[in-house]
Every structure is written in structure tokens, then in C-alpha cells.
Amino acid sequence: MSPFPHYLDTRVHDLDGIWQAAWLGDVDPDQVAIEAIDWHERLPVPGCFDALPRYAGRRGLMAYRTVVTVTPGRGGLLRFGGGGLWYRVLVDGQVLGSCDLPYSGWQVTVPASDRHCRQVVVLVDNRFDAERVPLFHPMYDFYGYGGLYRSVSWREVGDWWIERVQVRPTTAQGGAVELQVRFGGAVPASVPLQLAFDHGALQELGPQTVTDGSCTLSATVPEPRRWSPPDPQLHRLRLQTPAGGIVERFGLRQVTVDGQRILLDGQPIRLLGYNRHEVHPQSGPALPRQQLVEDLQILQDLGCNCIRGSHYPQDQTFLDLCDEYGFLVWEETLGWGYDETQWRQPRFAPANHEQARLMVRNSFNHPSVILWGFFNEGGSHLTETGPLYHELATVLRAEDPTRLLTYASNRLWEQSGDAHLDCIDVVSLNMYPGWYADPAQGSRPLADVVPCLRGAWQTLAELGAGNKPLIISEIGAGAIYGCRDRHAAHWSEEYQRDFLALTCAEIIGQERYAGLTIWQYCDGRTYDDGRALGRPRAFNNKGTLDEYRRPKLAYDAVRQRFRAAAVGQRPR
Ligand code: ADA
């Protein structure tokens, strides 16, 4: 089944499969003559061309082509679950749009035509270009792959259509919801609607006034069942219009904060889990479904109830699975350690706002998502970045007043302190005591971990954020799979095991922490330039599992402590 929403009375063509392709290399996408392309290559979609040995390490333009058979006279919505780093979409030779938002779910509207065979060409570019792709840079500590990472589909539409229905639970109990219906195309000023929940019959809602392409309704889910990690109950809603119907899946739960606690339906909940990159050596970020399920099963086995989707908008199939398994998810915009060279680009702020809006709109109905994150390790200690942080927080809150906001900061210890904690609900800190150190001071021992963690409590209080929930959003130590050492030296599995055992014990044992997401779930490919000297194998090796999901020694140490904390999931 494709991820939700599902559509009624309309044809949706799944474009996943093998596409024709052609490697064009280092050419300007504006100069490509599509008719002259020699389609010599075949590539999978979803897929990443540079995860294949033939294109490993290459940067340039790859052209993809397929043909879809559609109903003549109908327009289309051509939807990309996520791709990168940049791509341009042409249908029957006409440019319909270009996407500079890697990993974002994104779509273009295709005008109707008399043809039943429509040719889709996508020019995918994995070159770094600060102006053209302002959200991705070579400095990122994860590999920038080229490809169509996630599913592609073509939904046939008429003059107007339902885009999405956002379901907002409005209370901490029962089934009260607010429905926000968004339309696309030339929608009339008034639309008759019918509504059904779960297996119930359609109810007439009568004509509804549409303002700025949307309308809002209140409703009550009959026989409501609340969603929670140990009991992840889901509901469905069907909304029917003369232009067709839509089925959305959602969960009833409310997330709030009370002082230092995060509450789920009014009850304090602690988050224990991992940062997870969507990556595998054989497919890059285009993970097969088998891998999505394996990752979640492993995280369940570890006793986690929480996943931070570092560092980009998540795959909708993955979030559907998180809804079903009962994980709590932190979803965030793409970003990594931005500095002024990035934020001075004219497209930087608008691109961030756009990807934030898309992220919320795509993921709104997932009860698993409880936190929106942005600007991982940005310059949050600088007053000049204040407008960027506050504007993005405003965009996110306007799109979704029902979830919590956070950003992962590594700037608490700057002289000025972190300057923008007032725009978020939950403070999240990335820190690496016991791992990174000034070489002049010698390596930092495990004994640094607890004092450094506790030092943050005091600093937060001094910055006026002492009464906000605190998540340790990154902490970790590198270990190379199979490197065993009786000295428990850095890079050995023993050091990582001891490090994580200590860290978990501290965080689980102290009420001040609302959560922990360990850096990181599994090893992943990263930069292969000079900085790779600090990244043996050109991988970030702080995974509790290696890149093939083979557990290191730390696995059992974390598993034992997370399971004993029994934070939520149904025991398995
Ligand atoms: C940062 C960053 C991660 C990773 C980590 C590390 O905190 O957010 O993406 O690079 O450091 O391994 O050093």
C-alpha cells in the first residue's frame, strides 16, 4: 500500500520501477537538449545513482525518463517523496518546476493534454552549489547523494481537487477534532462535503464556504480510541466531494509541556531513543521498505520509544510505520551547522520556510510526530541569526499550533550562551563530552560526561530556560565495528559501550532530562575530503550498529538500560 492519504474516484499511477537514464556529467541543466539524449542507462526509482559503483563519487547531472499512461484530458499532480540534491521536472518537453529542497516531499501540477502517453523527464543534479541548493553543503557530516530517494506518483485530477485534510485533535481525551480541508486548482467558492470516520456511513455536511482554497470544520470521532506508544490506535477519515474523495489516517493524542516535563494526553512521558539517518551503503538514502521495517524492529528491540529523524524531512512510509509501531518522532528541516556563508544566500530563508511548510503539510496527520525541529547546530548564539530563528519558528507555529518546537543546539557554552531559546518549547542539546577534545588538553575521559551534562542544567537556568524540558539530542562516541581493545581506547567497541552505559544511566536516572536521543543509530557514509581524517573509512562511526545494522558491543548496554526504563512501547 502507498502511504496515506489514499484517493477515491481517481487514478493514481505509481511511477516506481526502472527508468531510462543518461549520465550527462558536468553540464548546465539549462543547456540540456532533451531530444538529443542517448538513454543508455537504466536506473531504479527510488534510487541513488551514486550509491551504484559505476557512479560512486561522481558529481554531475543524471537524466531520468519514464512514460506514464493516463486518461486524456485530465491534469496531474506529479509527486516526489524526496530527492536530491536538486532536480528539474519536464513533462512532454515542458519544464514544470525545479526542486532545491533535498529530502522534501514535493509536487508539480501537470496541465491536461489530449495525449494518453506522457513523457516524464527528471534532471537530477548532485553537485554542490551554494546558490542553487542553499540547504545542502559539502561540509555536512553525511553524504550528499544524487537521486530520486523516495517514491514518485502521478495522481490524475480535474479542474480542482482535495489536496489534504489536516486532522487536529483538540482535547486530551475523547474524539473532538478540527478538520482543515485544503483544495487545489480552481475550487468553487462553496463545496458540498460528506464525511465518514472509520467504517461509518457518509454523513452529509452540506455546502461549505471555501476561503483562500481551504475550509475548516469541527467534528467528533465516534468511538474514539487514543493513540499512545504502548497502544498506537489509529483512525481513518473519508471526505467526499464532487471532485473525488480522500482517505486520511490519523491518531488522537495531544502533546503539551508542563514546566520541565513533556506530556502526552496530560501524562508525563520521557523520550528514549536514537538519531537515525536514512542511509545504507547499498542504496544511500533510498531505503527499501524491508530496511525501514528492520530499522524499526531493531529500535523496538533496543527498548526505544523515540526517533529523531536527523537531519531532514522523513519518508512518509517510514512515518506511517512509526504511527503503527507507536514511536514518538522528532521530524526536522534539512540543516547542518549553517554559518553566515549559507544564511547570507538570498534563497536561504525562503527555502527554509518552504521546506518547513511542506514538512508540516506532508506529515501533519502522523500521531507519531510530536516535535518539529529546525536549524541543527546553527549559529544560535548570535544575535544576528535571531530573525532567522524566530521567523522559522513563526512559520512552523502558524502551520501547526498543536506540536512542540525545538532546535538542537551546540552553542550553550559560547560566551554569549544560546540566544534564541525563547522561540522553542523544548531545549535540545548536542554535546560530545568524553569524545571530542582540544588535542592540546589530551583526550577527555569518561569522567567528563556527567559533570558536563549536569553543567548544562545550571547554564540553562542562567539563560532563563531552566524551566523548559531538556532533551539531550546528541551524545555519542565512535567505535569501528570489530575493533576490540582491552585498553578500551577511543574507536574501540569497548569505549563506546562504557560511554553509552554511563550516559544512559545518568540520563535515565535524573528527572531533569525529558529525553535522550543517542548519536547515532547506525554508521553512515560522510564527507571524503580532508576532514575524513577524523572520520575513519569516511563514515561517521558513532552508530550503535554499523552501516549494515550489525550490533556493536554497546547494543546490549543500551538495550538493557532502555528496557529497564520501560518508557512506553508494548513489551515484545
Ligand atoms: C553534530 C551533528 C551530527 C554529527 C555529530 C558528530 O552534532 O549534528 O550530524 O555530525 O555532530 O558525529 O560529530
Coordinates of C-alpha atoms and ligand atoms in Angstrom, one line a residue:
M1 CA 0.0 0.0 0.0
S2 CA 1.3 3.5 -0.7
P3 CA 1.5 5.9 2.2
F4 CA -1.6 7.9 3.3
P5 CA -3.5 9.8 2.1
H6 CA -5.4 7.5 -0.3
Y7 CA -7.7 8.8 -3.0
L8 CA -11.1 7.7 -4.2
D9 CA -12.6 8.1 -7.6
T10 CA -9.3 9.0 -9.2
R11 CA -6.4 7.1 -10.8
V12 CA -3.0 7.3 -9.1
H13 CA -0.1 5.9 -11.1
D14 CA 2.8 4.5 -9.2
L15 CA 5.9 5.5 -11.2
D16 CA 8.4 3.5 -9.1
G17 CA 10.3 1.0 -11.1
I18 CA 13.1 1.0 -13.6
W19 CA 13.5 4.3 -15.5
Q20 CA 15.7 5.0 -18.6
A21 CA 18.6 7.2 -17.7
A22 CA 21.6 9.0 -19.1
W23 CA 24.7 10.4 -17.4
L24 CA 25.3 13.9 -18.6
G25 CA 28.1 14.8 -16.2
D26 CA 29.3 18.3 -15.6
V27 CA 26.8 20.3 -17.7
D28 CA 24.5 23.2 -17.1
P29 CA 20.9 21.9 -16.7
D30 CA 19.7 25.0 -18.7
Q31 CA 21.7 23.8 -21.7
V32 CA 20.5 20.3 -21.9
A33 CA 18.7 19.3 -25.2
I34 CA 16.3 16.6 -24.1
E35 CA 15.6 15.3 -27.6
A36 CA 19.4 14.7 -28.1
I37 CA 19.8 12.5 -25.0
D38 CA 21.0 8.9 -25.6
W39 CA 19.1 6.9 -23.0
H40 CA 21.9 4.4 -22.5
E41 CA 21.4 3.7 -18.8
R42 CA 18.8 2.1 -16.6
L43 CA 18.2 3.2 -13.0
P44 CA 15.8 2.3 -10.2
V45 CA 13.4 4.7 -8.8
P46 CA 13.5 5.1 -5.8
G47 CA 17.3 5.0 -6.0
C48 CA 20.5 6.9 -5.9
F49 CA 22.8 6.7 -8.8
D50 CA 26.0 7.4 -6.8
A51 CA 25.2 4.5 -4.5
L52 CA 26.0 2.3 -7.5
P53 CA 29.7 1.5 -8.0
R54 CA 29.6 2.9 -11.6
Y55 CA 28.8 6.4 -10.4
A56 CA 30.4 6.3 -6.9
G57 CA 31.9 9.6 -6.0
R58 CA 30.8 11.3 -9.2
R59 CA 29.0 14.7 -9.2
G60 CA 27.0 16.0 -12.1
L61 CA 23.7 15.7 -13.9
M62 CA 21.8 12.4 -14.4
A63 CA 18.8 12.5 -16.7
Y64 CA 15.9 10.1 -15.8
R65 CA 13.0 9.3 -18.1
T66 CA 9.7 7.3 -18.0
V67 CA 6.4 7.2 -19.8
V68 CA 3.0 7.1 -17.9
T69 CA -0.3 6.1 -19.5
V70 CA -3.0 8.5 -18.2
T71 CA -6.6 9.5 -19.0
P72 CA -6.5 12.0 -21.9
G73 CA -7.9 15.4 -20.9
R74 CA -7.0 15.0 -17.2
G75 CA -4.3 17.0 -15.5
G76 CA -2.0 15.5 -13.0
L77 CA -0.1 16.0 -9.7
L78 CA 3.3 14.6 -10.1
R79 CA 4.6 13.9 -6.6
F80 CA 8.1 13.2 -5.5
G81 CA 8.6 11.7 -2.0
G82 CA 12.1 13.2 -1.8
G83 CA 15.1 13.6 -3.9
G84 CA 18.4 15.4 -4.2
L85 CA 20.3 17.4 -4.3
W86 CA 18.4 19.4 -7.0
Y87 CA 16.1 18.3 -9.8
R88 CA 14.1 19.7 -12.6
V89 CA 10.9 18.1 -13.9
L90 CA 9.7 18.2 -17.5
V91 CA 6.6 16.6 -18.9
D92 CA 6.3 16.2 -22.7
G93 CA 9.3 18.5 -23.0
Q94 CA 7.8 21.4 -20.9
V95 CA 9.6 22.5 -17.8
L96 CA 7.1 22.3 -14.9
G97 CA 9.4 23.1 -12.0
S98 CA 12.7 22.6 -10.2
C99 CA 13.1 21.4 -6.6
D100 CA 16.0 22.7 -4.5
L101 CA 14.7 21.2 -1.2
P102 CA 16.6 17.9 -0.8
Y103 CA 14.5 15.2 1.0
S104 CA 11.3 17.2 0.9
G105 CA 8.0 15.7 -0.3
W106 CA 7.3 18.0 -3.3
Q107 CA 4.9 18.1 -6.3
V108 CA 4.3 19.8 -9.6
T109 CA 0.9 20.3 -11.3
V110 CA 0.8 18.9 -14.8
P111 CA -1.6 20.6 -17.3
A112 CA -4.1 18.4 -19.0
S113 CA -3.4 17.2 -22.6
D114 CA -5.1 15.0 -25.2
R115 CA -2.2 12.5 -25.1
H116 CA -2.6 9.3 -23.2
C117 CA 1.2 8.7 -23.1
R118 CA 3.0 11.4 -21.1
Q119 CA 6.8 11.5 -21.0
V120 CA 8.3 12.4 -17.7
V121 CA 12.0 13.6 -17.6
V122 CA 13.8 14.5 -14.4
L123 CA 17.2 16.1 -14.5
V124 CA 18.9 15.2 -11.2
D125 CA 21.9 17.1 -10.1
N126 CA 24.1 16.1 -7.1
R127 CA 26.7 18.9 -7.5
F128 CA 27.1 21.3 -4.5
D129 CA 26.1 24.8 -5.4
A130 CA 25.6 27.2 -2.5
E131 CA 23.3 29.5 -4.6
R132 CA 21.3 26.8 -6.4
V133 CA 21.0 24.4 -3.5
P134 CA 21.2 26.6 -0.4
L135 CA 20.2 23.9 2.0
F136 CA 22.9 21.4 1.3
H137 CA 26.7 21.9 1.6
P138 CA 29.8 19.7 1.2
M139 CA 30.6 20.4 4.9
Y140 CA 27.7 18.3 6.1
D141 CA 28.6 15.2 8.1
F142 CA 26.5 13.0 5.9
Y143 CA 26.9 12.1 2.3
G144 CA 25.0 14.2 -0.3
Y145 CA 23.7 11.5 -2.6
G146 CA 22.1 12.1 -6.1
G147 CA 18.8 10.5 -7.0
L148 CA 15.1 10.2 -6.5
Y149 CA 15.3 8.9 -3.0
R150 CA 11.6 8.1 -2.5
S151 CA 8.5 7.1 -4.4
V152 CA 7.2 9.0 -7.4
S153 CA 3.5 9.0 -8.3
W154 CA 1.1 10.7 -10.7
R155 CA -2.4 11.5 -9.5
E156 CA -4.9 12.4 -12.1
V157 CA -7.0 15.5 -11.3
G158 CA -9.7 17.6 -12.9
D159 CA -10.1 21.4 -12.6
W160 CA -10.0 21.2 -8.8
W161 CA -9.3 18.6 -6.2
I162 CA -8.8 18.0 -2.4
E163 CA -5.1 18.4 -1.6
R164 CA -5.2 17.2 2.0
V165 CA -7.3 17.2 5.1
Q166 CA -5.5 18.0 8.4
V167 CA -7.0 16.4 11.4
R168 CA -6.2 18.3 14.6
P169 CA -7.2 16.6 17.9
T170 CA -8.4 19.5 20.1
T171 CA -8.6 17.8 23.6
A172 CA -6.5 15.4 25.7
Q173 CA -9.4 12.9 25.8
G174 CA -12.3 11.8 23.6
G175 CA -12.7 12.3 19.9
A176 CA -13.1 16.1 19.3
V177 CA -11.1 17.2 16.2
E178 CA -10.8 20.2 13.9
L179 CA -10.6 19.4 10.2
Q180 CA -8.8 21.7 7.9
V181 CA -9.5 20.9 4.2
R182 CA -7.1 22.2 1.6
F183 CA -8.1 22.3 -2.0
G184 CA -6.1 22.7 -5.2
G185 CA -7.0 24.1 -8.7
A186 CA -10.0 26.3 -9.5
V187 CA -12.1 25.3 -6.5
P188 CA -15.6 26.8 -6.3
A189 CA -16.5 29.2 -3.5
S190 CA -18.7 26.6 -1.9
V191 CA -18.3 22.9 -1.9
P192 CA -20.7 20.2 -0.7
L193 CA -18.9 17.7 1.6
Q194 CA -19.7 14.3 3.0
L195 CA -17.7 12.8 5.9
A196 CA -17.2 9.4 7.4
F197 CA -15.0 8.1 10.2
D198 CA -13.6 4.6 10.2
H199 CA -16.2 2.2 8.8
G200 CA -19.1 4.5 9.5
A201 CA -21.6 5.7 6.8
L202 CA -21.0 9.0 5.0
Q203 CA -22.7 12.0 6.7
E204 CA -23.9 15.0 4.7
L205 CA -22.2 18.1 5.8
G206 CA -23.9 20.3 3.2
P207 CA -22.2 23.1 1.2
Q208 CA -19.1 24.6 2.9
T209 CA -17.6 28.0 2.1
V210 CA -14.1 27.9 0.8
T211 CA -11.8 30.8 1.7
D212 CA -8.3 31.0 0.2
G213 CA -8.5 27.4 -1.0
S214 CA -9.5 25.9 2.3
C215 CA -12.3 25.4 4.8
T216 CA -12.3 24.4 8.5
L217 CA -14.8 22.1 10.3
S218 CA -15.3 20.7 13.7
A219 CA -16.2 17.0 14.2
T220 CA -16.2 14.2 16.7
V221 CA -14.8 10.8 16.1
P222 CA -17.4 8.2 17.1
E223 CA -15.9 5.5 19.4
P224 CA -12.6 7.4 19.8
R225 CA -9.5 5.4 20.8
R226 CA -6.5 7.4 21.9
W227 CA -3.0 6.8 20.3
S228 CA 0.0 6.1 22.6
P229 CA 3.3 4.3 22.3
P230 CA 2.1 1.2 24.1
D231 CA -1.3 1.2 22.3
P232 CA -1.0 3.0 19.0
Q233 CA -4.6 3.2 17.9
L234 CA -5.4 4.8 14.5
H235 CA -8.5 6.2 12.9
R236 CA -9.5 6.9 9.3
L237 CA -11.4 9.7 7.9
R238 CA -13.1 9.8 4.4
L239 CA -14.1 13.1 2.9
Q240 CA -16.1 13.1 -0.2
T241 CA -16.6 16.0 -2.7
P242 CA -18.0 16.1 -6.2
A243 CA -14.3 16.2 -7.4
G244 CA -13.5 12.9 -5.7
G245 CA -12.7 11.6 -2.2
I246 CA -9.7 11.3 0.1
V247 CA -8.9 8.9 3.0
E248 CA -6.6 10.2 5.7
R249 CA -5.3 8.2 8.6
F250 CA -4.7 9.9 12.0
G251 CA -4.4 9.3 15.7
L252 CA -5.9 11.0 18.7
R253 CA -3.3 12.3 21.1
Q254 CA -2.3 15.7 22.4
V255 CA 1.3 16.8 23.2
T256 CA 2.0 19.7 25.6
V257 CA 4.6 20.8 28.1
D258 CA 4.3 21.4 31.8
G259 CA 7.5 23.0 33.1
Q260 CA 10.3 20.5 32.6
R261 CA 8.0 17.7 31.5
I262 CA 6.7 16.7 28.1
L263 CA 3.1 15.4 28.4
L264 CA 1.2 13.1 26.2
D265 CA -2.5 13.4 26.8
G266 CA -1.7 15.1 30.1
Q267 CA 0.7 12.3 31.3
P268 CA 4.5 12.9 31.6
I269 CA 6.5 10.9 29.1
R270 CA 10.2 10.5 28.7
L271 CA 11.8 10.1 25.3
L272 CA 14.5 7.5 24.9
G273 CA 15.8 6.7 21.5
Y274 CA 18.2 7.4 18.7
N275 CA 19.1 9.8 16.0
R276 CA 18.6 8.0 12.7
H277 CA 19.9 8.8 9.3
E278 CA 18.1 7.3 6.4
V279 CA 21.0 5.6 4.8
H280 CA 22.5 2.3 3.7
P281 CA 25.8 1.6 1.8
Q282 CA 23.9 -0.1 -1.0
S283 CA 21.1 2.3 -1.6
G284 CA 22.1 5.6 0.0
P285 CA 19.0 7.4 1.4
A286 CA 16.7 5.4 -1.0
L287 CA 15.9 2.7 1.6
P288 CA 13.9 -0.3 0.6
R289 CA 10.8 -1.0 2.7
Q290 CA 12.5 -4.0 4.1
Q291 CA 15.1 -1.7 5.6
L292 CA 12.5 0.6 7.1
V293 CA 10.9 -2.2 8.9
E294 CA 14.2 -3.8 10.0
D295 CA 15.3 -0.4 11.5
L296 CA 12.1 0.0 13.4
Q297 CA 12.2 -3.6 14.7
I298 CA 15.8 -3.1 15.9
L299 CA 14.8 0.2 17.6
Q300 CA 12.0 -1.6 19.3
D301 CA 14.3 -4.4 20.4
L302 CA 16.6 -1.7 21.9
G303 CA 13.6 -0.5 24.1
C304 CA 13.4 2.9 22.4
N305 CA 10.2 4.9 22.2
C306 CA 11.6 7.8 20.3
I307 CA 13.5 8.6 17.0
R308 CA 15.0 11.8 15.9
G309 CA 14.8 11.9 12.1
S310 CA 18.2 13.6 11.7
H311 CA 18.6 15.8 9.8
Y312 CA 15.8 16.2 7.2
P313 CA 12.1 15.6 6.5
Q314 CA 11.2 12.0 6.7
D315 CA 9.8 9.4 4.3
Q316 CA 6.0 9.1 4.6
T317 CA 6.1 5.3 4.5
F318 CA 8.5 5.4 7.5
L319 CA 6.2 7.7 9.4
D320 CA 3.2 5.5 8.6
L321 CA 5.2 2.7 10.2
C322 CA 6.1 4.8 13.2
D323 CA 2.4 5.6 13.7
E324 CA 1.7 1.8 13.6
Y325 CA 4.5 0.7 15.9
G326 CA 4.0 3.6 18.3
F327 CA 7.2 5.5 18.1
L328 CA 7.5 9.2 19.0
V329 CA 9.2 11.1 16.3
W330 CA 11.1 14.4 16.1
E331 CA 11.0 15.5 12.4
E332 CA 13.2 18.3 11.3
T333 CA 14.1 20.5 8.4
L334 CA 17.3 19.8 6.5
G335 CA 20.2 21.7 8.0
W336 CA 23.6 21.2 9.5
G337 CA 25.8 23.7 11.2
Y338 CA 24.8 26.7 9.0
D339 CA 27.0 29.7 9.2
E340 CA 27.0 33.1 7.6
T341 CA 28.1 31.8 4.2
Q342 CA 24.8 30.0 4.0
W343 CA 22.4 32.3 5.7
R344 CA 23.5 35.3 3.6
Q345 CA 22.3 33.5 0.4
P346 CA 19.1 35.3 -0.8
R347 CA 17.3 31.9 -1.2
F348 CA 18.3 30.6 2.2
A349 CA 15.5 32.0 4.3
P350 CA 12.7 31.4 1.7
A351 CA 13.9 27.9 1.0
N352 CA 13.8 27.1 4.7
H353 CA 10.3 28.5 5.1
E354 CA 9.2 26.5 2.1
Q355 CA 10.6 23.2 3.3
A356 CA 9.2 23.8 6.8
R357 CA 5.7 24.3 5.4
L358 CA 6.0 21.3 3.2
M359 CA 7.3 19.2 6.1
V360 CA 4.3 20.1 8.3
R361 CA 1.8 19.7 5.5
N362 CA 3.1 16.3 4.5
S363 CA 3.4 14.9 8.0
F364 CA 0.6 16.7 9.8
N365 CA -1.6 13.6 10.4
H366 CA 1.1 11.3 11.8
P367 CA 0.4 11.0 15.5
S368 CA 4.0 9.7 15.9
V369 CA 5.4 13.1 15.1
I370 CA 5.4 15.2 18.3
L371 CA 8.3 17.6 17.7
W372 CA 9.2 19.9 14.9
G373 CA 12.9 20.7 14.7
F374 CA 14.9 23.1 12.6
F375 CA 18.5 24.5 12.1
N376 CA 20.5 21.7 13.6
E377 CA 23.6 23.3 15.2
G378 CA 23.0 26.7 13.5
G379 CA 24.5 29.9 14.8
S380 CA 22.0 30.1 17.7
H381 CA 24.5 32.0 19.9
L382 CA 24.5 35.0 17.6
T383 CA 22.0 37.9 17.8
E384 CA 22.2 38.4 14.1
T385 CA 20.6 35.0 13.5
G386 CA 17.7 35.9 15.7
P387 CA 15.3 36.9 12.9
L388 CA 16.1 33.6 11.0
Y389 CA 15.3 31.5 14.1
H390 CA 12.2 33.5 15.1
E391 CA 10.8 33.6 11.5
L392 CA 11.1 29.9 11.1
A393 CA 9.6 29.2 14.4
T394 CA 6.7 31.5 13.4
V395 CA 6.2 29.7 10.1
L396 CA 6.1 26.3 11.9
R397 CA 3.7 27.5 14.6
A398 CA 1.4 29.1 12.0
E399 CA 1.3 25.8 10.1
D400 CA 0.9 23.7 13.2
P401 CA 0.0 25.2 16.7
T402 CA -0.5 21.6 18.0
R403 CA 3.1 20.3 18.3
L404 CA 6.2 21.3 20.2
L405 CA 9.1 23.2 18.6
T406 CA 12.8 22.6 19.2
Y407 CA 16.2 23.1 17.7
A408 CA 19.3 21.1 18.5
S409 CA 21.9 23.5 19.9
N410 CA 25.6 23.0 20.4
R411 CA 26.0 26.7 21.4
L412 CA 25.1 26.7 25.1
W413 CA 28.7 27.0 26.1
E414 CA 29.5 30.0 23.9
Q415 CA 30.3 33.1 25.9
S416 CA 27.0 34.7 24.9
G417 CA 25.1 31.5 25.6
D418 CA 22.4 30.3 23.3
A419 CA 20.4 33.3 22.3
H420 CA 17.2 32.1 20.8
L421 CA 15.8 29.6 23.4
D422 CA 12.8 31.8 23.8
C423 CA 11.4 30.7 20.4
I424 CA 11.2 27.0 21.3
D425 CA 9.2 24.8 23.7
V426 CA 11.8 22.2 24.4
V427 CA 15.6 22.8 24.8
S428 CA 17.7 20.2 22.9
L429 CA 21.4 20.0 23.4
N430 CA 24.0 18.2 21.2
M431 CA 27.2 17.5 23.2
Y432 CA 30.2 15.2 23.0
P433 CA 32.0 15.2 26.4
G434 CA 34.2 12.1 26.5
W435 CA 34.7 12.2 22.8
Y436 CA 35.8 15.5 21.1
A437 CA 38.5 17.3 22.8
D438 CA 41.1 20.0 22.2
P439 CA 44.1 17.9 21.3
A440 CA 46.2 20.2 23.5
Q441 CA 44.3 19.1 26.5
G442 CA 44.7 15.4 25.8
S443 CA 41.7 13.1 25.3
R444 CA 38.7 13.7 27.5
P445 CA 37.9 10.8 29.8
L446 CA 34.6 9.3 30.7
A447 CA 34.7 11.2 33.9
D448 CA 33.8 14.4 32.0
V449 CA 30.4 13.1 30.9
V450 CA 28.3 13.5 34.0
P451 CA 29.7 16.9 35.1
C452 CA 29.3 18.2 31.5
L453 CA 25.7 17.0 31.3
R454 CA 24.8 18.5 34.7
G455 CA 26.7 21.7 34.0
A456 CA 24.0 22.3 31.3
W457 CA 21.3 22.5 33.9
Q458 CA 22.9 25.4 35.6
T459 CA 23.7 27.2 32.3
L460 CA 20.1 26.8 31.2
A461 CA 18.8 28.3 34.4
E462 CA 21.2 31.2 34.0
L463 CA 19.8 31.7 30.5
G464 CA 16.2 31.8 31.7
A465 CA 15.4 28.4 30.2
G466 CA 15.7 26.4 33.4
N467 CA 12.0 25.5 33.5
K468 CA 11.8 24.1 30.0
P469 CA 12.0 20.4 29.1
L470 CA 15.6 19.3 28.3
I471 CA 16.4 16.7 25.7
I472 CA 20.0 15.5 25.2
S473 CA 19.5 15.4 21.4
E474 CA 23.0 14.1 20.6
I475 CA 25.7 12.5 22.6
G476 CA 27.9 9.6 21.5
A477 CA 31.3 8.1 20.8
G478 CA 32.8 6.5 17.7
A479 CA 33.5 2.8 17.5
I480 CA 34.7 0.9 14.5
Y481 CA 32.8 -2.4 14.1
G482 CA 35.1 -5.2 15.2
C483 CA 37.7 -3.0 16.8
R484 CA 38.1 -4.7 20.2
D485 CA 40.7 -3.4 22.7
R486 CA 41.5 -4.3 26.3
H487 CA 42.5 -0.7 26.9
A488 CA 39.1 0.4 25.8
A489 CA 40.8 3.1 23.7
H490 CA 38.9 5.6 21.5
W491 CA 37.4 3.9 18.4
S492 CA 37.1 0.6 20.2
E493 CA 33.7 -1.0 20.8
E494 CA 34.6 -1.3 24.5
Y495 CA 35.0 2.5 24.9
Q496 CA 31.7 3.2 23.1
R497 CA 29.9 0.6 25.3
D498 CA 31.2 2.1 28.5
F499 CA 30.4 5.6 27.3
L500 CA 26.8 4.8 26.4
A501 CA 26.2 2.7 29.6
L502 CA 27.3 5.7 31.7
T503 CA 25.4 8.2 29.6
C504 CA 22.1 6.2 29.7
A505 CA 22.4 5.6 33.4
E506 CA 22.8 9.3 34.1
I507 CA 20.0 10.4 31.8
I508 CA 17.5 7.8 32.8
G509 CA 18.3 8.3 36.5
Q510 CA 17.8 12.1 36.6
E511 CA 14.3 13.6 36.3
R512 CA 15.7 16.8 34.8
Y513 CA 16.1 15.2 31.4
A514 CA 12.9 14.9 29.4
G515 CA 14.7 12.8 26.8
L516 CA 17.7 11.3 25.2
T517 CA 18.4 10.6 21.5
I518 CA 21.8 8.9 21.2
W519 CA 24.0 9.8 18.4
Q520 CA 23.5 7.6 16.4
Y521 CA 21.5 4.6 15.4
C522 CA 23.9 3.2 12.7
D523 CA 27.1 4.3 11.0
G524 CA 26.7 6.3 7.8
R525 CA 28.9 7.5 4.9
T526 CA 30.1 11.0 5.3
Y527 CA 32.5 13.5 3.7
D528 CA 35.5 12.0 2.0
D529 CA 37.7 15.1 1.8
G530 CA 40.5 16.1 4.2
R531 CA 38.1 16.2 7.2
A532 CA 37.7 12.5 6.8
L533 CA 40.9 12.1 8.8
G534 CA 38.5 12.5 11.8
R535 CA 36.1 10.1 10.1
P536 CA 37.9 6.7 9.6
R537 CA 36.5 4.9 6.5
A538 CA 34.8 8.2 5.5
F539 CA 32.0 7.1 7.8
N540 CA 30.6 8.6 10.9
N541 CA 31.3 5.7 13.2
K542 CA 29.2 6.6 16.2
G543 CA 26.5 4.1 15.4
T544 CA 25.4 1.6 18.0
L545 CA 25.1 -0.6 14.9
D546 CA 27.4 -0.4 11.8
E547 CA 26.1 0.6 8.4
Y548 CA 24.9 -3.0 7.7
R549 CA 23.0 -2.9 11.0
R550 CA 25.4 -5.3 12.8
P551 CA 25.3 -4.6 16.5
K552 CA 28.4 -3.4 18.3
L553 CA 29.1 -4.1 22.0
A554 CA 27.2 -1.0 23.0
Y555 CA 23.9 -2.5 21.7
D556 CA 23.3 -4.7 24.8
A557 CA 24.4 -2.0 27.2
V558 CA 21.8 0.4 25.8
R559 CA 19.2 -2.2 25.4
Q560 CA 19.4 -3.3 29.0
R561 CA 19.1 0.3 30.3
F562 CA 16.3 1.4 27.9
R563 CA 14.3 -1.7 28.5
A564 CA 14.6 -1.3 32.3
A565 CA 13.3 2.2 31.9
A566 CA 10.2 0.8 30.2
V567 CA 9.2 4.1 28.6
G568 CA 6.3 3.1 26.5
Q569 CA 6.3 0.5 23.8
R570 CA 4.4 -2.7 24.3
P571 CA 6.9 -5.3 25.5
R572 CA 8.0 -7.7 22.8
Ligands
ADA1 C1 26.9 17.0 15.3 C2 25.8 16.8 14.2 C3 25.8 15.4 13.7 C4 27.1 14.7 13.7 C5 27.7 14.8 15.1 C6 29.1 14.2 15.1 O1 26.4 17.2 16.5 O2 24.6 17.3 14.5 O3 25.2 15.4 12.5 O4 27.9 15.4 12.8 O5 27.9 16.2 15.4 O6 29.2 13.0 14.9 O7 30.1 14.9 15.5

